[in-house]
């Protein structure tokens, strides 16, 4: 296993995802002789995991079962230990596409934070690209480095512990893209420009507040970036539910039930597993929005470095 | 692969023209008239320049790299504070339509026309600074025609298709496509199954993310895969070495073990395929003969507006070429035809063999068809613990697909989602959202495959349902104390 290459079977040293149920999972480092406790009982790595196929159902000691999944940057994002606020896959997907990343791209990132975006960037630029990531918090930088090693991707990433606003990315004229997720991105635009290739490249800055965006846009313009564009992407998740609505009794009753115009209590032709059919109800499938959703993560400002 | 020498515009390249927010994909060819945004020009002079260069159209349709001009704002700025005294009497512009037309005909630079318009506007000085800004921007947009030539990418092509021909890509908005690539964990080395009827845009996006590493099996309906958008990417030849295609109509026989290449409806497929692959070439031949650009070559459909008519237009164009090809082919010797047929059978066998391993690293579906039957069959070819993503323009079919997948089992973490995209205008003291795009971007159903225990499907299904339904209740309970 590695985060940039699928493997079939679970091996000693792998990072695997234990899937307990809907939105309920956690990562586990697979090691001979180790056990992991779940609410369904104990998983013994040597016998229950190692050598099994990814995607297997594993029965735990109390008879309950879990699925063991191959790690991906997206699963990692949902399960990683937070050291900072992180970027989620919805924003990451737009960042990756709008920065035009692909195998072979050289990317600069700051700050590394919890490495949520970093894993996704590494996945996309592998096997021939590289990520230069800068984190001014020493402990976080070290922790990220350690994770990259564990996940088999350290050859694709260079972690530097310095202040990007003061010292830049530590590279110049090599990047195809730069990503900034720092409190004052406008102070790093100059460094971003010099990190990018002479023939140009793309930049993205993530900021939660519009005031940060305004200063960043001004700085980008000042440094000659073009195509400056600010976007916001929001994820809407729907629960799939079978809903039944009662038909009101308006006193029409017996004589003329069919003329109400409803397919009353006909199990929908979608073959939904609807059980207690009552008379006088209409059933249908609906995608119901969650009661509470993320309304704002941050503004994404993209721009192009044009030729000199 | 990118960068270096290929960063320059070369003859034969696939490039994208950009004016403000409008894009058009073209092939760079000499002496070929291009019509873009009501202007015509030749790309000859662009050859040799670096991608990203901005050009001005000069008389005779030549392109000239735009010089960075110092804004001529030497005169002291004068501006009003509000519009209480500005009356719309329709007489504020002293230049008439004819005057402006005369200026244009004289070949005067757009920049100067804008300057004249400002000077001849009686209300300009009374406008607020912001209004003046807006006025100038608007006029510049109209009279200063500058075109930037950029390298194609998924970002550019998906934006272009969504704006120009949403009907051809089933209204798949670019941020939705971005989600698909991420949710599908598309990366170098994958073995992907792609089933799309999005003109080859989704295929191209997957190819870009795989960078020529790994393999792709494109499932196609009808006589052959459509790759008009794929060709706009200008991928290097090796990217196509591990691109396979397999007809949807053969899926059931492959799954049931009765697949053979003998029953191939070979002829029509062969022709469309050949035509598809030799597109670049035949186009070059044609353009050397004719000056105008009216025929719907790969990039030409971009010009036609009512999106719904696209498919028929394309088929007609294919028909014409198909007939031409057929005539040509009749003349060619039969042996060559046999070789081609043999090669095609070989390719089909290869694709069948790849699918039969049932170990694909993911499945991407984005088509005009009902997703449920596609998913139920194609998921058989995917290895366990791999992501799959289905796009549909409408939510309802995905609701059904969700239910059917649950009944089938072998999938977890099913998620039905949609993204909203909001664009912002960011200017000092004038920042606000530009436009919402809440509707029309389509919906995604994604999930992860797991090992399907045959026979237990029913019980595991009910268990899965038990697992998922109450868990959302659990979540709510967990949420409460926070």
PDB file of N, CA, C and O in Angstrom, chain A residues 4 6 20-22 55 57 65 69-70 72 74 90 93 96-97 100 102-103 123 128 202 214 227 229-234 236 238 241 285 299 307, chain B residues 18 50 153 155 174 178-179 182 185 187 190 208-209 213 385-387 403 407 416-424 431 450-451 453 463 467-469 471:
ATOM      1  N   UNK A   4      -0.143   6.582  -3.091  1.00  0.00           N
ATOM      2  CA  UNK A   4      -0.131   6.892  -4.509  1.00  0.00           C
ATOM      3  C   UNK A   4      -0.199   5.645  -5.368  1.00  0.00           C
ATOM      4  O   UNK A   4      -0.108   5.708  -6.581  1.00  0.00           O
ATOM      5  N   UNK A   6      -2.268   1.712  -5.507  1.00  0.00           N
ATOM      6  CA  UNK A   6      -3.148   0.727  -4.889  1.00  0.00           C
ATOM      7  C   UNK A   6      -2.413  -0.590  -4.687  1.00  0.00           C
ATOM      8  O   UNK A   6      -1.595  -0.994  -5.513  1.00  0.00           O
ATOM      9  N   UNK A  20     -16.587   1.360  10.174  1.00  0.00           N
ATOM     10  CA  UNK A  20     -17.566   0.764  11.075  1.00  0.00           C
ATOM     11  C   UNK A  20     -18.995   0.959  10.594  1.00  0.00           C
ATOM     12  O   UNK A  20     -19.884   0.205  10.953  1.00  0.00           O
ATOM     13  N   UNK A  21     -19.218   1.991   9.849  1.00  0.00           N
ATOM     14  CA  UNK A  21     -20.570   2.291   9.396  1.00  0.00           C
ATOM     15  C   UNK A  21     -20.586   3.683   8.843  1.00  0.00           C
ATOM     16  O   UNK A  21     -19.542   4.321   8.699  1.00  0.00           O
ATOM     17  N   UNK A  22     -21.760   4.119   8.526  1.00  0.00           N
ATOM     18  CA  UNK A  22     -21.943   5.406   7.898  1.00  0.00           C
ATOM     19  C   UNK A  22     -21.149   6.513   8.616  1.00  0.00           C
ATOM     20  O   UNK A  22     -21.377   6.791   9.784  1.00  0.00           O
ATOM     21  N   UNK A  55     -10.862  -4.209   1.398  1.00  0.00           N
ATOM     22  CA  UNK A  55     -12.278  -4.310   1.059  1.00  0.00           C
ATOM     23  C   UNK A  55     -12.937  -5.512   1.719  1.00  0.00           C
ATOM     24  O   UNK A  55     -14.115  -5.763   1.505  1.00  0.00           O
ATOM     25  N   UNK A  57     -14.481  -7.928   4.707  1.00  0.00           N
ATOM     26  CA  UNK A  57     -15.263  -7.778   5.927  1.00  0.00           C
ATOM     27  C   UNK A  57     -14.509  -8.536   7.014  1.00  0.00           C
ATOM     28  O   UNK A  57     -14.142  -9.694   6.835  1.00  0.00           O
ATOM     29  N   UNK A  65     -18.911  -6.766  12.787  1.00  0.00           N
ATOM     30  CA  UNK A  65     -17.903  -6.742  11.732  1.00  0.00           C
ATOM     31  C   UNK A  65     -17.648  -5.332  11.218  1.00  0.00           C
ATOM     32  O   UNK A  65     -18.494  -4.438  11.374  1.00  0.00           O
ATOM     33  N   UNK A  69     -10.482  -0.759   4.572  1.00  0.00           N
ATOM     34  CA  UNK A  69     -10.357  -0.068   3.288  1.00  0.00           C
ATOM     35  C   UNK A  69      -8.931   0.374   3.004  1.00  0.00           C
ATOM     36  O   UNK A  69      -8.157   0.679   3.920  1.00  0.00           O
ATOM     37  N   UNK A  70      -8.635   0.399   1.713  1.00  0.00           N
ATOM     38  CA  UNK A  70      -7.350   0.924   1.245  1.00  0.00           C
ATOM     39  C   UNK A  70      -7.344   2.435   1.496  1.00  0.00           C
ATOM     40  O   UNK A  70      -8.343   3.104   1.232  1.00  0.00           O
ATOM     41  N   UNK A  72      -6.916   6.328   0.933  1.00  0.00           N
ATOM     42  CA  UNK A  72      -6.844   7.296  -0.162  1.00  0.00           C
ATOM     43  C   UNK A  72      -6.730   8.664   0.510  1.00  0.00           C
ATOM     44  O   UNK A  72      -7.074   8.803   1.683  1.00  0.00           O
ATOM     45  N   UNK A  74      -8.660  11.033   0.227  1.00  0.00           N
ATOM     46  CA  UNK A  74     -10.000  11.465   0.641  1.00  0.00           C
ATOM     47  C   UNK A  74     -10.381  10.809   1.974  1.00  0.00           C
ATOM     48  O   UNK A  74     -10.920  11.471   2.854  1.00  0.00           O
ATOM     49  N   UNK A  90     -14.022  18.780  -0.918  1.00  0.00           N
ATOM     50  CA  UNK A  90     -14.767  19.620  -1.846  1.00  0.00           C
ATOM     51  C   UNK A  90     -13.904  20.779  -2.333  1.00  0.00           C
ATOM     52  O   UNK A  90     -13.802  21.035  -3.541  1.00  0.00           O
ATOM     53  N   UNK A  93     -10.805  19.471  -4.363  1.00  0.00           N
ATOM     54  CA  UNK A  93     -11.049  19.083  -5.753  1.00  0.00           C
ATOM     55  C   UNK A  93     -10.994  20.295  -6.677  1.00  0.00           C
ATOM     56  O   UNK A  93     -10.405  20.232  -7.761  1.00  0.00           O
ATOM     57  N   UNK A  96      -7.343  21.511  -6.981  1.00  0.00           N
ATOM     58  CA  UNK A  96      -6.534  20.652  -7.844  1.00  0.00           C
ATOM     59  C   UNK A  96      -6.810  20.926  -9.321  1.00  0.00           C
ATOM     60  O   UNK A  96      -5.884  21.026 -10.122  1.00  0.00           O
ATOM     61  N   UNK A  97      -8.077  21.067  -9.657  1.00  0.00           N
ATOM     62  CA  UNK A  97      -8.391  21.289 -11.066  1.00  0.00           C
ATOM     63  C   UNK A  97      -8.006  22.692 -11.522  1.00  0.00           C
ATOM     64  O   UNK A  97      -7.419  22.868 -12.583  1.00  0.00           O
ATOM     65  N   UNK A 100      -4.561  23.228 -12.233  1.00  0.00           N
ATOM     66  CA  UNK A 100      -4.153  22.420 -13.385  1.00  0.00           C
ATOM     67  C   UNK A 100      -3.097  21.389 -13.016  1.00  0.00           C
ATOM     68  O   UNK A 100      -2.126  21.179 -13.743  1.00  0.00           O
ATOM     69  N   UNK A 102      -1.371  17.768 -12.316  1.00  0.00           N
ATOM     70  CA  UNK A 102      -1.378  16.454 -12.973  1.00  0.00           C
ATOM     71  C   UNK A 102      -0.033  15.792 -12.692  1.00  0.00           C
ATOM     72  O   UNK A 102       0.857  16.437 -12.125  1.00  0.00           O
ATOM     73  N   UNK A 103       0.118  14.532 -13.096  1.00  0.00           N
ATOM     74  CA  UNK A 103       1.407  13.886 -12.875  1.00  0.00           C
ATOM     75  C   UNK A 103       2.546  14.729 -13.453  1.00  0.00           C
ATOM     76  O   UNK A 103       2.450  15.183 -14.585  1.00  0.00           O
ATOM     77  N   UNK A 123      -0.719  12.832  -4.305  1.00  0.00           N
ATOM     78  CA  UNK A 123      -1.387  11.817  -5.105  1.00  0.00           C
ATOM     79  C   UNK A 123      -1.497  12.243  -6.573  1.00  0.00           C
ATOM     80  O   UNK A 123      -1.254  11.458  -7.478  1.00  0.00           O
ATOM     81  N   UNK A 128       6.037  11.613 -10.985  1.00  0.00           N
ATOM     82  CA  UNK A 128       7.187  12.398 -11.445  1.00  0.00           C
ATOM     83  C   UNK A 128       7.179  13.832 -10.924  1.00  0.00           C
ATOM     84  O   UNK A 128       8.143  14.560 -11.131  1.00  0.00           O
ATOM     85  N   UNK A 202       0.128  28.790 -12.048  1.00  0.00           N
ATOM     86  CA  UNK A 202      -1.128  29.139 -11.395  1.00  0.00           C
ATOM     87  C   UNK A 202      -0.923  29.296  -9.896  1.00  0.00           C
ATOM     88  O   UNK A 202      -0.026  28.699  -9.301  1.00  0.00           O
ATOM     89  N   UNK A 214      -9.523  40.566  -0.267  1.00  0.00           N
ATOM     90  CA  UNK A 214      -9.305  41.862  -0.911  1.00  0.00           C
ATOM     91  C   UNK A 214      -7.824  42.237  -0.925  1.00  0.00           C
ATOM     92  O   UNK A 214      -7.298  42.659  -1.951  1.00  0.00           O
ATOM     93  N   UNK A 227      -6.004  37.060 -14.643  1.00  0.00           N
ATOM     94  CA  UNK A 227      -7.108  36.087 -14.495  1.00  0.00           C
ATOM     95  C   UNK A 227      -7.473  35.895 -13.028  1.00  0.00           C
ATOM     96  O   UNK A 227      -7.758  34.782 -12.597  1.00  0.00           O
ATOM     97  N   UNK A 229      -9.497  35.482  -9.959  1.00  0.00           N
ATOM     98  CA  UNK A 229     -10.872  34.994  -9.886  1.00  0.00           C
ATOM     99  C   UNK A 229     -11.126  34.399  -8.504  1.00  0.00           C
ATOM    100  O   UNK A 229     -10.379  33.538  -8.059  1.00  0.00           O
ATOM    101  N   UNK A 230     -12.156  34.882  -7.833  1.00  0.00           N
ATOM    102  CA  UNK A 230     -12.465  34.372  -6.494  1.00  0.00           C
ATOM    103  C   UNK A 230     -13.729  33.517  -6.534  1.00  0.00           C
ATOM    104  O   UNK A 230     -14.750  33.943  -7.073  1.00  0.00           O
ATOM    105  N   UNK A 231     -13.620  32.328  -5.988  1.00  0.00           N
ATOM    106  CA  UNK A 231     -14.712  31.360  -6.022  1.00  0.00           C
ATOM    107  C   UNK A 231     -14.998  30.827  -4.628  1.00  0.00           C
ATOM    108  O   UNK A 231     -14.150  30.877  -3.737  1.00  0.00           O
ATOM    109  N   UNK A 232     -16.195  30.312  -4.481  1.00  0.00           N
ATOM    110  CA  UNK A 232     -16.548  29.624  -3.257  1.00  0.00           C
ATOM    111  C   UNK A 232     -17.309  28.379  -3.662  1.00  0.00           C
ATOM    112  O   UNK A 232     -18.228  28.447  -4.480  1.00  0.00           O
ATOM    113  N   UNK A 233     -16.946  27.240  -3.112  1.00  0.00           N
ATOM    114  CA  UNK A 233     -17.651  26.004  -3.452  1.00  0.00           C
ATOM    115  C   UNK A 233     -18.261  25.411  -2.186  1.00  0.00           C
ATOM    116  O   UNK A 233     -17.631  25.390  -1.133  1.00  0.00           O
ATOM    117  N   UNK A 234     -19.510  25.008  -2.309  1.00  0.00           N
ATOM    118  CA  UNK A 234     -20.228  24.455  -1.155  1.00  0.00           C
ATOM    119  C   UNK A 234     -20.765  23.079  -1.490  1.00  0.00           C
ATOM    120  O   UNK A 234     -21.291  22.867  -2.584  1.00  0.00           O
ATOM    121  N   UNK A 236     -23.399  20.087  -0.948  1.00  0.00           N
ATOM    122  CA  UNK A 236     -24.732  19.759  -0.456  1.00  0.00           C
ATOM    123  C   UNK A 236     -24.862  18.248  -0.475  1.00  0.00           C
ATOM    124  O   UNK A 236     -24.736  17.626  -1.531  1.00  0.00           O
ATOM    125  N   UNK A 238     -27.203  14.868   0.325  1.00  0.00           N
ATOM    126  CA  UNK A 238     -28.607  14.501   0.471  1.00  0.00           C
ATOM    127  C   UNK A 238     -28.731  13.106   1.079  1.00  0.00           C
ATOM    128  O   UNK A 238     -28.040  12.186   0.653  1.00  0.00           O
ATOM    129  N   UNK A 241     -34.210   9.077   1.311  1.00  0.00           N
ATOM    130  CA  UNK A 241     -35.266   8.607   2.213  1.00  0.00           C
ATOM    131  C   UNK A 241     -36.531   8.284   1.421  1.00  0.00           C
ATOM    132  O   UNK A 241     -36.810   8.902   0.392  1.00  0.00           O
ATOM    133  N   UNK A 285     -39.518   8.626  -3.153  1.00  0.00           N
ATOM    134  CA  UNK A 285     -38.135   8.731  -2.704  1.00  0.00           C
ATOM    135  C   UNK A 285     -37.710  10.185  -2.799  1.00  0.00           C
ATOM    136  O   UNK A 285     -38.074  10.881  -3.742  1.00  0.00           O
ATOM    137  N   UNK A 299     -12.877  31.425   0.911  1.00  0.00           N
ATOM    138  CA  UNK A 299     -12.857  31.880  -0.471  1.00  0.00           C
ATOM    139  C   UNK A 299     -11.596  31.351  -1.117  1.00  0.00           C
ATOM    140  O   UNK A 299     -10.524  31.351  -0.504  1.00  0.00           O
ATOM    141  N   UNK A 307       3.625  35.608 -18.525  1.00  0.00           N
ATOM    142  CA  UNK A 307       5.024  35.750 -18.883  1.00  0.00           C
ATOM    143  C   UNK A 307       5.516  37.126 -18.477  1.00  0.00           C
ATOM    144  O   UNK A 307       4.754  38.067 -18.368  1.00  0.00           O
TER     145      UNK A 307
ATOM    146  N   UNK B  18      -8.722  32.756 -25.889  1.00  0.00           N
ATOM    147  CA  UNK B  18      -9.430  33.279 -24.738  1.00  0.00           C
ATOM    148  C   UNK B  18      -9.618  34.776 -24.917  1.00  0.00           C
ATOM    149  O   UNK B  18      -8.670  35.514 -25.201  1.00  0.00           O
ATOM    150  N   UNK B  50       5.117  32.141 -26.884  1.00  0.00           N
ATOM    151  CA  UNK B  50       4.894  31.307 -25.706  1.00  0.00           C
ATOM    152  C   UNK B  50       3.404  31.280 -25.376  1.00  0.00           C
ATOM    153  O   UNK B  50       2.704  32.277 -25.565  1.00  0.00           O
ATOM    154  N   UNK B 153      -6.407  22.626 -20.968  1.00  0.00           N
ATOM    155  CA  UNK B 153      -6.337  21.876 -19.717  1.00  0.00           C
ATOM    156  C   UNK B 153      -7.767  21.532 -19.353  1.00  0.00           C
ATOM    157  O   UNK B 153      -8.710  22.080 -19.925  1.00  0.00           O
ATOM    158  N   UNK B 155      -9.246  22.413 -16.725  1.00  0.00           N
ATOM    159  CA  UNK B 155      -9.852  23.643 -16.228  1.00  0.00           C
ATOM    160  C   UNK B 155     -10.468  24.444 -17.367  1.00  0.00           C
ATOM    161  O   UNK B 155     -11.634  24.837 -17.322  1.00  0.00           O
ATOM    162  N   UNK B 174     -18.069  22.422 -14.262  1.00  0.00           N
ATOM    163  CA  UNK B 174     -16.651  22.097 -14.050  1.00  0.00           C
ATOM    164  C   UNK B 174     -16.311  21.762 -12.614  1.00  0.00           C
ATOM    165  O   UNK B 174     -15.441  20.939 -12.358  1.00  0.00           O
ATOM    166  N   UNK B 178     -14.609  18.363 -11.254  1.00  0.00           N
ATOM    167  CA  UNK B 178     -13.482  18.381 -10.309  1.00  0.00           C
ATOM    168  C   UNK B 178     -13.737  17.418  -9.150  1.00  0.00           C
ATOM    169  O   UNK B 178     -12.843  16.679  -8.736  1.00  0.00           O
ATOM    170  N   UNK B 179     -14.969  17.414  -8.645  1.00  0.00           N
ATOM    171  CA  UNK B 179     -15.342  16.494  -7.569  1.00  0.00           C
ATOM    172  C   UNK B 179     -15.160  15.048  -7.993  1.00  0.00           C
ATOM    173  O   UNK B 179     -14.679  14.217  -7.233  1.00  0.00           O
ATOM    174  N   UNK B 182     -11.618  13.855  -7.938  1.00  0.00           N
ATOM    175  CA  UNK B 182     -11.099  13.684  -6.584  1.00  0.00           C
ATOM    176  C   UNK B 182     -11.769  12.504  -5.886  1.00  0.00           C
ATOM    177  O   UNK B 182     -11.088  11.640  -5.318  1.00  0.00           O
ATOM    178  N   UNK B 185     -10.484   9.271  -6.881  1.00  0.00           N
ATOM    179  CA  UNK B 185      -9.050   9.071  -6.605  1.00  0.00           C
ATOM    180  C   UNK B 185      -8.284   8.792  -7.896  1.00  0.00           C
ATOM    181  O   UNK B 185      -7.478   7.862  -7.979  1.00  0.00           O
ATOM    182  N   UNK B 187      -5.537   8.920 -10.376  1.00  0.00           N
ATOM    183  CA  UNK B 187      -4.111   9.258 -10.353  1.00  0.00           C
ATOM    184  C   UNK B 187      -3.318   8.294 -11.233  1.00  0.00           C
ATOM    185  O   UNK B 187      -3.852   7.276 -11.695  1.00  0.00           O
ATOM    186  N   UNK B 190      -3.468   4.073 -12.207  1.00  0.00           N
ATOM    187  CA  UNK B 190      -4.778   3.427 -12.061  1.00  0.00           C
ATOM    188  C   UNK B 190      -5.147   2.621 -13.298  1.00  0.00           C
ATOM    189  O   UNK B 190      -4.667   2.889 -14.400  1.00  0.00           O
ATOM    190  N   UNK B 208      -5.748  13.306 -18.334  1.00  0.00           N
ATOM    191  CA  UNK B 208      -4.832  14.339 -17.841  1.00  0.00           C
ATOM    192  C   UNK B 208      -4.315  13.970 -16.460  1.00  0.00           C
ATOM    193  O   UNK B 208      -3.126  14.055 -16.177  1.00  0.00           O
ATOM    194  N   UNK B 209      -5.227  13.526 -15.592  1.00  0.00           N
ATOM    195  CA  UNK B 209      -4.841  13.182 -14.213  1.00  0.00           C
ATOM    196  C   UNK B 209      -3.998  11.912 -14.124  1.00  0.00           C
ATOM    197  O   UNK B 209      -3.357  11.663 -13.112  1.00  0.00           O
ATOM    198  N   UNK B 213       0.153   7.219 -17.361  1.00  0.00           N
ATOM    199  CA  UNK B 213       0.497   6.044 -16.556  1.00  0.00           C
ATOM    200  C   UNK B 213      -0.778   5.263 -16.241  1.00  0.00           C
ATOM    201  O   UNK B 213      -1.767   5.839 -15.815  1.00  0.00           O
ATOM    202  N   UNK B 385     -12.631  -2.255  -2.410  1.00  0.00           N
ATOM    203  CA  UNK B 385     -11.974  -1.094  -1.793  1.00  0.00           C
ATOM    204  C   UNK B 385     -11.512  -0.062  -2.818  1.00  0.00           C
ATOM    205  O   UNK B 385     -10.424   0.479  -2.715  1.00  0.00           O
ATOM    206  N   UNK B 386     -12.357   0.173  -3.810  1.00  0.00           N
ATOM    207  CA  UNK B 386     -12.053   1.192  -4.818  1.00  0.00           C
ATOM    208  C   UNK B 386     -13.243   2.140  -4.931  1.00  0.00           C
ATOM    209  O   UNK B 386     -14.394   1.724  -4.790  1.00  0.00           O
ATOM    210  N   UNK B 387     -12.972   3.396  -5.210  1.00  0.00           N
ATOM    211  CA  UNK B 387     -14.064   4.365  -5.301  1.00  0.00           C
ATOM    212  C   UNK B 387     -14.777   4.317  -6.657  1.00  0.00           C
ATOM    213  O   UNK B 387     -14.183   3.922  -7.659  1.00  0.00           O
ATOM    214  N   UNK B 403     -30.769   3.141  -4.038  1.00  0.00           N
ATOM    215  CA  UNK B 403     -31.566   2.059  -3.469  1.00  0.00           C
ATOM    216  C   UNK B 403     -31.157   0.704  -4.044  1.00  0.00           C
ATOM    217  O   UNK B 403     -30.968  -0.259  -3.308  1.00  0.00           O
ATOM    218  N   UNK B 407     -29.499  -2.672  -2.311  1.00  0.00           N
ATOM    219  CA  UNK B 407     -30.055  -4.025  -2.419  1.00  0.00           C
ATOM    220  C   UNK B 407     -29.001  -5.007  -2.898  1.00  0.00           C
ATOM    221  O   UNK B 407     -28.925  -6.133  -2.436  1.00  0.00           O
ATOM    222  N   UNK B 416     -24.851  10.834  -1.847  1.00  0.00           N
ATOM    223  CA  UNK B 416     -25.479  11.606  -2.920  1.00  0.00           C
ATOM    224  C   UNK B 416     -25.192  13.074  -2.632  1.00  0.00           C
ATOM    225  O   UNK B 416     -25.510  13.564  -1.547  1.00  0.00           O
ATOM    226  N   UNK B 417     -24.598  13.743  -3.593  1.00  0.00           N
ATOM    227  CA  UNK B 417     -24.202  15.126  -3.302  1.00  0.00           C
ATOM    228  C   UNK B 417     -24.300  16.020  -4.537  1.00  0.00           C
ATOM    229  O   UNK B 417     -24.488  15.558  -5.661  1.00  0.00           O
ATOM    230  N   UNK B 418     -24.129  17.278  -4.267  1.00  0.00           N
ATOM    231  CA  UNK B 418     -24.182  18.315  -5.300  1.00  0.00           C
ATOM    232  C   UNK B 418     -23.259  19.420  -4.802  1.00  0.00           C
ATOM    233  O   UNK B 418     -23.098  19.583  -3.594  1.00  0.00           O
ATOM    234  N   UNK B 419     -22.656  20.148  -5.713  1.00  0.00           N
ATOM    235  CA  UNK B 419     -21.891  21.304  -5.233  1.00  0.00           C
ATOM    236  C   UNK B 419     -22.493  22.586  -5.781  1.00  0.00           C
ATOM    237  O   UNK B 419     -23.047  22.606  -6.876  1.00  0.00           O
ATOM    238  N   UNK B 420     -22.389  23.602  -4.990  1.00  0.00           N
ATOM    239  CA  UNK B 420     -22.784  24.942  -5.422  1.00  0.00           C
ATOM    240  C   UNK B 420     -21.514  25.743  -5.623  1.00  0.00           C
ATOM    241  O   UNK B 420     -20.553  25.630  -4.859  1.00  0.00           O
ATOM    242  N   UNK B 421     -21.536  26.562  -6.633  1.00  0.00           N
ATOM    243  CA  UNK B 421     -20.353  27.365  -6.931  1.00  0.00           C
ATOM    244  C   UNK B 421     -20.757  28.822  -6.980  1.00  0.00           C
ATOM    245  O   UNK B 421     -21.718  29.189  -7.639  1.00  0.00           O
ATOM    246  N   UNK B 422     -19.990  29.636  -6.260  1.00  0.00           N
ATOM    247  CA  UNK B 422     -20.291  31.061  -6.240  1.00  0.00           C
ATOM    248  C   UNK B 422     -19.051  31.818  -6.665  1.00  0.00           C
ATOM    249  O   UNK B 422     -17.948  31.524  -6.224  1.00  0.00           O
ATOM    250  N   UNK B 423     -19.274  32.761  -7.541  1.00  0.00           N
ATOM    251  CA  UNK B 423     -18.222  33.590  -8.101  1.00  0.00           C
ATOM    252  C   UNK B 423     -18.254  34.963  -7.461  1.00  0.00           C
ATOM    253  O   UNK B 423     -19.332  35.507  -7.282  1.00  0.00           O
ATOM    254  N   UNK B 424     -17.099  35.547  -7.166  1.00  0.00           N
ATOM    255  CA  UNK B 424     -17.087  36.853  -6.506  1.00  0.00           C
ATOM    256  C   UNK B 424     -16.425  37.918  -7.335  1.00  0.00           C
ATOM    257  O   UNK B 424     -15.429  37.665  -8.016  1.00  0.00           O
ATOM    258  N   UNK B 431     -16.855  44.697  -3.299  1.00  0.00           N
ATOM    259  CA  UNK B 431     -16.814  43.237  -3.327  1.00  0.00           C
ATOM    260  C   UNK B 431     -18.189  42.653  -3.053  1.00  0.00           C
ATOM    261  O   UNK B 431     -18.864  43.067  -2.116  1.00  0.00           O
ATOM    262  N   UNK B 450     -16.742  -2.978  -1.794  1.00  0.00           N
ATOM    263  CA  UNK B 450     -16.160  -3.930  -0.841  1.00  0.00           C
ATOM    264  C   UNK B 450     -16.443  -5.334  -1.364  1.00  0.00           C
ATOM    265  O   UNK B 450     -17.197  -5.497  -2.322  1.00  0.00           O
ATOM    266  N   UNK B 451     -15.835  -6.315  -0.731  1.00  0.00           N
ATOM    267  CA  UNK B 451     -16.030  -7.688  -1.207  1.00  0.00           C
ATOM    268  C   UNK B 451     -17.481  -8.079  -0.979  1.00  0.00           C
ATOM    269  O   UNK B 451     -18.000  -7.979   0.135  1.00  0.00           O
ATOM    270  N   UNK B 453     -20.237 -10.665  -0.548  1.00  0.00           N
ATOM    271  CA  UNK B 453     -20.382 -12.067  -0.199  1.00  0.00           C
ATOM    272  C   UNK B 453     -21.632 -12.595  -0.853  1.00  0.00           C
ATOM    273  O   UNK B 453     -22.734 -12.259  -0.461  1.00  0.00           O
ATOM    274  N   UNK B 463     -28.464  -5.600   7.050  1.00  0.00           N
ATOM    275  CA  UNK B 463     -27.531  -5.165   8.093  1.00  0.00           C
ATOM    276  C   UNK B 463     -26.994  -3.770   7.778  1.00  0.00           C
ATOM    277  O   UNK B 463     -26.889  -2.926   8.648  1.00  0.00           O
ATOM    278  N   UNK B 467     -27.294  -0.550   9.811  1.00  0.00           N
ATOM    279  CA  UNK B 467     -26.097   0.163  10.226  1.00  0.00           C
ATOM    280  C   UNK B 467     -26.204   1.647   9.913  1.00  0.00           C
ATOM    281  O   UNK B 467     -25.786   2.481  10.680  1.00  0.00           O
ATOM    282  N   UNK B 468     -26.748   1.926   8.730  1.00  0.00           N
ATOM    283  CA  UNK B 468     -26.676   3.320   8.300  1.00  0.00           C
ATOM    284  C   UNK B 468     -27.814   4.170   8.846  1.00  0.00           C
ATOM    285  O   UNK B 468     -27.600   5.298   9.239  1.00  0.00           O
ATOM    286  N   UNK B 469     -29.008   3.598   8.838  1.00  0.00           N
ATOM    287  CA  UNK B 469     -30.127   4.435   9.243  1.00  0.00           C
ATOM    288  C   UNK B 469     -29.988   4.957  10.677  1.00  0.00           C
ATOM    289  O   UNK B 469     -30.052   6.155  10.886  1.00  0.00           O
ATOM    290  N   UNK B 471     -27.424   5.223  12.398  1.00  0.00           N
ATOM    291  CA  UNK B 471     -26.191   5.961  12.663  1.00  0.00           C
ATOM    292  C   UNK B 471     -26.404   7.456  12.487  1.00  0.00           C
ATOM    293  O   UNK B 471     -25.776   8.259  13.173  1.00  0.00           O
TER     294      UNK B 471
END
